[in-house]
Amino acid sequence: MQTVSALSADETERLGSEIVAALKTVFDPEIPADIYELGLIYKVDIKDDRTVDVDMTLTTPNCPAAAEMPMMVENAVATVPGVGVVNVNIVWEPAWTPERMTDEARLVLNMW
């Protein structure tokens, strides 16, 4: 079955790129790498009405930033022009592991 989006491919691409850039401005207060490079963002879903759903995790369920991190992500994504309501969901499956980090995060954290 083929689906049709109310957003053009160009607009979807722009929103996606700018959302990723916004996510890269959010840092875990205890780790000097952004949450995107750490691999904490599992999914970003841009809906036709410009609502953005973000599924993310934390490095551990006991993370001291657990209460504030979703709001930081919501605020960052909401700054992207054209984004509507932002919903951030914390998920625990699959569990985060250091293998989810990009090479950039590994370099910053000296985890080679």
PDB file of C-alpha atoms in Angstrom:
ATOM      1  CA  MET A   1       0.000   0.000   0.000  1.00  0.00           C
ATOM      2  CA  GLN A   2       1.321   3.438  -0.916  1.00  0.00           C
ATOM      3  CA  THR A   3       0.943   6.328   1.501  1.00  0.00           C
ATOM      4  CA  VAL A   4       0.873  10.018   0.690  1.00  0.00           C
ATOM      5  CA  SER A   5       2.246  12.717   2.967  1.00  0.00           C
ATOM      6  CA  ALA A   6       0.816  16.189   3.310  1.00  0.00           C
ATOM      7  CA  LEU A   7       4.400  17.468   3.597  1.00  0.00           C
ATOM      8  CA  SER A   8       6.620  17.681   0.536  1.00  0.00           C
ATOM      9  CA  ALA A   9       9.763  15.585   0.419  1.00  0.00           C
ATOM     10  CA  ASP A  10      11.852  18.768   0.570  1.00  0.00           C
ATOM     11  CA  GLU A  11      10.003  20.011   3.659  1.00  0.00           C
ATOM     12  CA  THR A  12      10.302  16.640   5.365  1.00  0.00           C
ATOM     13  CA  GLU A  13      14.038  16.579   4.602  1.00  0.00           C
ATOM     14  CA  ARG A  14      14.491  20.135   5.903  1.00  0.00           C
ATOM     15  CA  LEU A  15      12.594  19.402   9.094  1.00  0.00           C
ATOM     16  CA  GLY A  16      14.530  16.181   9.638  1.00  0.00           C
ATOM     17  CA  SER A  17      17.901  17.864   9.173  1.00  0.00           C
ATOM     18  CA  GLU A  18      17.020  20.790  11.418  1.00  0.00           C
ATOM     19  CA  ILE A  19      15.589  18.499  14.099  1.00  0.00           C
ATOM     20  CA  VAL A  20      18.828  16.489  14.145  1.00  0.00           C
ATOM     21  CA  ALA A  21      20.793  19.750  14.427  1.00  0.00           C
ATOM     22  CA  ALA A  22      18.566  20.804  17.337  1.00  0.00           C
ATOM     23  CA  LEU A  23      19.031  17.430  19.049  1.00  0.00           C
ATOM     24  CA  LYS A  24      22.800  17.873  18.772  1.00  0.00           C
ATOM     25  CA  THR A  25      22.501  20.946  21.012  1.00  0.00           C
ATOM     26  CA  VAL A  26      21.271  18.813  23.925  1.00  0.00           C
ATOM     27  CA  PHE A  27      23.969  17.374  26.168  1.00  0.00           C
ATOM     28  CA  ASP A  28      23.727  14.969  29.037  1.00  0.00           C
ATOM     29  CA  PRO A  29      24.883  17.139  31.970  1.00  0.00           C
ATOM     30  CA  GLU A  30      27.405  14.492  33.053  1.00  0.00           C
ATOM     31  CA  ILE A  31      28.762  13.481  29.632  1.00  0.00           C
ATOM     32  CA  PRO A  32      30.533  15.902  27.252  1.00  0.00           C
ATOM     33  CA  ALA A  33      28.792  14.544  24.134  1.00  0.00           C
ATOM     34  CA  ASP A  34      25.399  15.384  22.673  1.00  0.00           C
ATOM     35  CA  ILE A  35      22.506  12.959  23.009  1.00  0.00           C
ATOM     36  CA  TYR A  36      22.274  12.334  19.262  1.00  0.00           C
ATOM     37  CA  GLU A  37      25.915  11.250  18.962  1.00  0.00           C
ATOM     38  CA  LEU A  38      25.559   9.197  22.147  1.00  0.00           C
ATOM     39  CA  GLY A  39      22.845   7.178  20.391  1.00  0.00           C
ATOM     40  CA  LEU A  40      20.109   8.110  22.862  1.00  0.00           C
ATOM     41  CA  ILE A  41      17.663   9.082  20.101  1.00  0.00           C
ATOM     42  CA  TYR A  42      15.921   5.988  18.774  1.00  0.00           C
ATOM     43  CA  LYS A  43      13.277   7.499  16.492  1.00  0.00           C
ATOM     44  CA  VAL A  44      12.030  10.857  15.211  1.00  0.00           C
ATOM     45  CA  ASP A  45       8.621  10.732  13.530  1.00  0.00           C
ATOM     46  CA  ILE A  46       7.361  13.842  11.714  1.00  0.00           C
ATOM     47  CA  LYS A  47       3.596  13.679  11.231  1.00  0.00           C
ATOM     48  CA  ASP A  48       1.588  15.363   8.460  1.00  0.00           C
ATOM     49  CA  ASP A  49       0.304  17.964  10.944  1.00  0.00           C
ATOM     50  CA  ARG A  50       3.948  18.741  11.877  1.00  0.00           C
ATOM     51  CA  THR A  51       3.688  17.028  15.240  1.00  0.00           C
ATOM     52  CA  VAL A  52       7.045  15.436  16.065  1.00  0.00           C
ATOM     53  CA  ASP A  53       7.283  12.272  18.156  1.00  0.00           C
ATOM     54  CA  VAL A  54      10.721  11.484  19.570  1.00  0.00           C
ATOM     55  CA  ASP A  55      11.566   8.127  21.123  1.00  0.00           C
ATOM     56  CA  MET A  56      14.688   8.312  23.224  1.00  0.00           C
ATOM     57  CA  THR A  57      16.389   6.497  26.029  1.00  0.00           C
ATOM     58  CA  LEU A  58      18.885   7.336  28.741  1.00  0.00           C
ATOM     59  CA  THR A  59      22.234   5.727  29.454  1.00  0.00           C
ATOM     60  CA  THR A  60      20.714   4.190  32.580  1.00  0.00           C
ATOM     61  CA  PRO A  61      17.302   4.220  34.296  1.00  0.00           C
ATOM     62  CA  ASN A  62      19.057   5.808  37.287  1.00  0.00           C
ATOM     63  CA  CYS A  63      20.331   8.742  35.223  1.00  0.00           C
ATOM     64  CA  PRO A  64      20.304  11.904  37.379  1.00  0.00           C
ATOM     65  CA  ALA A  65      19.068  13.900  34.362  1.00  0.00           C
ATOM     66  CA  ALA A  66      16.062  11.616  33.783  1.00  0.00           C
ATOM     67  CA  ALA A  67      13.565  14.220  34.955  1.00  0.00           C
ATOM     68  CA  GLU A  68      14.939  17.106  32.896  1.00  0.00           C
ATOM     69  CA  MET A  69      16.209  15.397  29.724  1.00  0.00           C
ATOM     70  CA  PRO A  70      12.819  14.929  28.002  1.00  0.00           C
ATOM     71  CA  MET A  71      11.979  18.619  28.525  1.00  0.00           C
ATOM     72  CA  MET A  72      15.393  19.631  27.149  1.00  0.00           C
ATOM     73  CA  VAL A  73      14.727  17.532  24.028  1.00  0.00           C
ATOM     74  CA  GLU A  74      11.193  18.878  23.649  1.00  0.00           C
ATOM     75  CA  ASN A  75      12.403  22.482  23.933  1.00  0.00           C
ATOM     76  CA  ALA A  76      15.243  21.949  21.439  1.00  0.00           C
ATOM     77  CA  VAL A  77      13.030  20.327  18.792  1.00  0.00           C
ATOM     78  CA  ALA A  78      10.319  22.962  19.297  1.00  0.00           C
ATOM     79  CA  THR A  79      12.779  25.681  18.199  1.00  0.00           C
ATOM     80  CA  VAL A  80      12.830  24.302  14.644  1.00  0.00           C
ATOM     81  CA  PRO A  81      10.709  26.537  12.383  1.00  0.00           C
ATOM     82  CA  GLY A  82       7.617  24.711  11.182  1.00  0.00           C
ATOM     83  CA  VAL A  83       7.521  22.117  13.963  1.00  0.00           C
ATOM     84  CA  GLY A  84       4.207  21.721  15.771  1.00  0.00           C
ATOM     85  CA  VAL A  85       3.634  19.849  19.013  1.00  0.00           C
ATOM     86  CA  VAL A  86       6.623  17.826  20.236  1.00  0.00           C
ATOM     87  CA  ASN A  87       6.102  14.592  22.159  1.00  0.00           C
ATOM     88  CA  VAL A  88       9.103  12.952  23.823  1.00  0.00           C
ATOM     89  CA  ASN A  89       8.810   9.344  24.929  1.00  0.00           C
ATOM     90  CA  ILE A  90      11.408   7.631  27.105  1.00  0.00           C
ATOM     91  CA  VAL A  91      11.812   3.993  26.067  1.00  0.00           C
ATOM     92  CA  TRP A  92      13.966   1.282  27.604  1.00  0.00           C
ATOM     93  CA  GLU A  93      13.909  -1.316  24.825  1.00  0.00           C
ATOM     94  CA  PRO A  94      16.311  -1.867  23.350  1.00  0.00           C
ATOM     95  CA  ALA A  95      18.553  -0.961  26.220  1.00  0.00           C
ATOM     96  CA  TRP A  96      21.235   1.616  25.456  1.00  0.00           C
ATOM     97  CA  THR A  97      24.795   0.334  25.132  1.00  0.00           C
ATOM     98  CA  PRO A  98      28.029   2.170  24.255  1.00  0.00           C
ATOM     99  CA  GLU A  99      27.927   0.483  20.833  1.00  0.00           C
ATOM    100  CA  ARG A 100      25.145   2.947  19.887  1.00  0.00           C
ATOM    101  CA  MET A 101      27.601   5.856  20.067  1.00  0.00           C
ATOM    102  CA  THR A 102      28.955   7.410  16.889  1.00  0.00           C
ATOM    103  CA  ASP A 103      32.664   7.684  16.239  1.00  0.00           C
ATOM    104  CA  GLU A 104      32.382  11.390  17.078  1.00  0.00           C
ATOM    105  CA  ALA A 105      31.084  10.572  20.578  1.00  0.00           C
ATOM    106  CA  ARG A 106      33.744   7.903  21.047  1.00  0.00           C
ATOM    107  CA  LEU A 107      36.420  10.445  20.135  1.00  0.00           C
ATOM    108  CA  VAL A 108      35.053  13.047  22.571  1.00  0.00           C
ATOM    109  CA  LEU A 109      34.840  10.465  25.347  1.00  0.00           C
ATOM    110  CA  ASN A 110      38.142   8.771  24.418  1.00  0.00           C
ATOM    111  CA  MET A 111      36.404   5.386  24.205  1.00  0.00           C
ATOM    112  CA  TRP A 112      38.364   3.614  21.483  1.00  0.00           C
TER     113      TRP A 112
END
